[in-house]
Amino acid sequence: METSEDIRTTPRGFYCKLCSIHTPNRPSLEAHLKGKKHQHLCRLRSKRDAQVESSIYVSGIKPTTSRTELAEYFEQFGPVSEIIMDKDKGLYSIIEFSEVKSTQAVLTQLEHRLQGLKLRVKPREKKEFKLASKPPDAKKSHINLEKLNYDLCQTASVNEQMQKVVETLQLSESDQNSRELLAELLEEVFTEFLPDCQIIPFGSSVNTFGVQSCDLDLVLDLENTKAFQSQAKKSEKKGEHNSEDGDSEDSILPEIDLNTATPAELLDLVTAVLRKCVPGVYKVQPQKTTRLPLVRFIHRDLNLQGDITINNRLAVRNTRFLQLCSGLDSRVRPLVYTVRFWAKQKHLAGNPFGGGPLLNNYALTLLVLFYLQNVDPPILPTVEKLKSMACEEEECVIDGWDCTFPSQPISVPPSKNTDDLCTLLHGFFSFYSKFDFSGSVVSLREGRSLPIASFLSRDEEMPDTADSSSSKHKKAAGPKLGPVNILDPFNLHHNVAGNLSERTHRHLLRECSESEKYCRSLQYQRKSAKGKSWGLVRLFAPRVEGGAGSQGGTERSLKISVPFQASVLPESLNKKLSSSGDAFRLIWFEQLCSAVEALFKDILKCTPAEEPVSTQEQNKTGGGEEEVNNNDSLEGSSKQAASKPGKKRPLPAEESSSSSSSKGKRRRLDSSANLPEKACWFWAQRHKVWAGRRKVRRDLLKTSDEASKPEGGCRSIESRVTQCIVEKEEDPKDLVEFKVDAEVLGGGENTKAVLKFTPTNDLAGYFQDFFHFLESFLPKMVETLLSKPE
Ligand code: UTP
């Protein structure tokens, strides 16, 4: 493939200068070049080039010269399609003609005069085509990392370093003032049109965790305006007239009924007011498809990005909650700032403009608060406890959700915990590196993780949240479950991490675990006497793609994990799991084992293999990892299965539990469930079912009516792909034989099944290729089989 001028090779693959996009390899680069974005920008660039060629640059005009006067003069050379005036002083202008030949006509004329002045005319300068510069990125604080690192190294302890982080990152007083002023200005303008409305800041500008250049989140609260409008309507009916009712000529109130207006109509209204009436505001963009529709804008002089949502009272209230938590203990702020900065450096948080697969800062902050509810003794009380400390005037219910908590920290007794910041940060990583995100739901309301099983069946009642006022929600749909589940402390049907991808989840666990390991080292705990970087500096080192901790290491173990993902399971299975308490993991594992067996046997056409003598010997002498008990079965058919090759050999629950507990690492998944936590198979693969698989698949799909599905997304297609490969192979022989040990983990760590692969016969050396293929194929295929069992 020819590399165009737009493409640069980089150590990490390729970089498309036109689209500012990195791609890791050639196939993804090719896909990008054929993709919509690249094609669109290519067309746009050609259009711009054509525009430049048909334009001229004119200077020497009077500041008072109008467009019409310029158009009248230049139209003698050909039709003019556009005139761009220098906005500030009107000293130059760009005249764009409909045809290129008009430009040549202008440029060949020696002299041009307008209003007695001699005009200077030259070809329009050709600038490199670039994507429009992005609006100020709220997530990118303009922090000089080198300076921060230097400052951190100068401090005496990690505790001081964490205080320094706050000092460096926090919003300055002047920044805070200008945010307040902008909110006031906006309220003033909006009140002209929507009497009694309020503009209320929420989020990081006011929650005490804001960083320089974070965005300004605002709520337009129309409750009072609604009341005003109803009153005005009543008076109108009675024939009264009050000039202050807001139905003056300027008022838009009579045209829109706030009680019945749709969110889209309200957004259009906000957009119109922002565009037409607020000075210094530009790039006003309504976002109608986000979870909460909003209008985004930029304020030019303050270089600030703002978002306005409408009637979002829960966000204002949860901001007050964050403020309260911050005021309850002086360790909260440094810890939140440090974790937020760490997460940003590791690419775990900070979705550009809200959407995306990473953690948002709100979710991340809740993770810190939840951890502080779980340290011993707790530093923060649970939300339920806070509720009990509030007085009657502080009772607050929004949209049916109980949002009661004390307004002042003074109402809450101080914590008895004396851990310092250094210890708490280490504890944070330790807590989350072992956290079972897949198998539980983080509840700040109760200050503990709730078993995910209780959330699996949507039409069942929600778990008892001790929240009487939210009973009207209990029958409604629950939170959207995903790889990470963090319940909003008030809206108990909202998973604030519902946007997270499985990849981010894995990445979060990995980074927590790496950081936890680092926190155990002396480099973290003690200042370097030799002036080397220490403490937070190393913790903040940006994440290196493919570096240590990513799965590209040379000593890769032959394991494939399949995380528990409730959202892909059929409703019937979720119902069964929801009624089985902690045993849900074992029931899921049972289904997973059936899917794994179907994958090897039916889809990849593996054949059962004999158990090699070496492992039999190991088992007899007790050297193997597990023993076979033929009396226990997963399917009732494995009485013989244990001795038969290619069949799974389940292990009894007690045995497997004792084997794991003997290592002192894991607790039993459910002592009451008589289901195994482990299984094992022996398979032989005679065909190179991985080689050229994508092409065979593409060819197959071309000649069939079936809709295209991603690799591993359809059982029948994948079986046929394997069949095609098998039929084409002329001389099949036993390429590889291998053992698969499966076990389910969870509770004290992330709920997942881990499949360990051991080649038992690999004379031709094909196993690595086969395993490499399985790494991406198996999790996706198992997910498909679990979601659509036969
Ligand atoms: P952000 O995630 O943007 O947090 O949510 P932030 O603290 O403002 O951080 P920046 O802006 O990234 O620096 C902003 C606010 O939106 C509400 C919360 O009130 C939060 O403080 N929010 C966000 C929710 O209510 N639910 C969500 O799921 C996310």
Coordinates of C-alpha atoms and ligand atoms in Angstrom, one line a residue, residues 138-139 179 202-207 209-217 291-292 307 312 314-320 322 340 350-351 354 359-366 486 488 491 494-499, ligand 1:
A138 CA -11.6 20.8 29.9
K139 CA -10.0 17.6 30.8
R179 CA -16.8 31.2 36.7
F202 CA -22.5 22.2 39.7
G203 CA -19.6 19.7 39.2
S204 CA -16.0 20.4 39.5
S205 CA -16.2 24.2 39.4
V206 CA -17.9 24.1 42.8
N207 CA -17.4 20.6 44.3
F209 CA -12.2 19.1 43.4
G210 CA -11.9 21.3 40.4
V211 CA -8.7 21.7 38.4
Q212 CA -7.6 24.6 36.3
S213 CA -9.5 24.9 33.0
C214 CA -12.0 22.2 34.0
D215 CA -15.4 22.8 32.3
L216 CA -18.1 24.9 33.8
D217 CA -21.2 22.7 34.4
R291 CA -27.8 10.7 28.7
L292 CA -28.8 14.2 29.8
D307 CA -22.3 23.0 29.5
N312 CA -30.8 18.7 36.5
L314 CA -30.0 15.7 41.1
A315 CA -26.6 16.9 39.8
V316 CA -26.8 20.0 41.9
R317 CA -27.6 17.9 44.9
N318 CA -24.9 15.3 44.4
T319 CA -22.4 18.2 44.0
R320 CA -23.5 19.4 47.5
L322 CA -19.3 15.9 47.3
R340 CA -7.8 11.9 39.7
G350 CA -11.2 12.0 31.4
N351 CA -13.4 11.2 28.4
G354 CA -18.2 13.5 28.5
L359 CA -14.3 6.7 33.9
N360 CA -15.7 10.1 34.3
N361 CA -14.4 12.2 37.2
Y362 CA -17.6 11.9 39.1
A363 CA -17.4 8.1 39.1
L364 CA -13.8 8.2 40.0
T365 CA -14.5 10.5 42.9
L366 CA -17.2 8.2 44.1
I486 CA -21.0 2.1 40.7
D488 CA -25.1 6.8 42.1
N491 CA -30.4 7.9 41.8
H494 CA -28.0 5.0 37.6
N495 CA -24.7 3.2 37.2
V496 CA -22.3 6.1 36.9
A497 CA -19.7 3.8 35.3
G498 CA -22.2 2.3 32.9
N499 CA -20.2 3.7 30.0
Ligands
UTP1 P1 -17.9 15.1 35.8 O1 -17.7 13.7 35.7 O2 -17.6 16.0 34.7 O3 -17.1 15.5 37.1 O4 -19.4 15.4 36.3 P2 -16.4 16.8 37.5 O5 -16.1 16.7 38.9 O6 -17.2 18.0 37.0 O7 -15.0 16.8 36.7 P3 -14.5 17.5 35.4 O8 -15.6 18.4 34.9 O9 -14.3 16.3 34.4 O10 -13.3 18.2 35.8 C1 -19.9 16.6 36.5 C2 -21.0 16.5 37.4 O11 -22.1 15.9 36.7 C3 -22.9 15.2 37.6 C4 -22.2 15.3 39.0 O12 -22.9 16.3 39.7 C5 -20.8 15.7 38.7 O13 -20.3 16.5 39.8 N1 -22.9 13.7 37.2 C6 -21.9 13.2 36.4 C7 -23.9 13.0 37.6 O14 -24.8 13.4 38.3 N2 -24.0 11.7 37.2 C8 -23.0 11.1 36.4 O15 -23.1 9.9 36.0 C9 -21.9 11.9 36.0

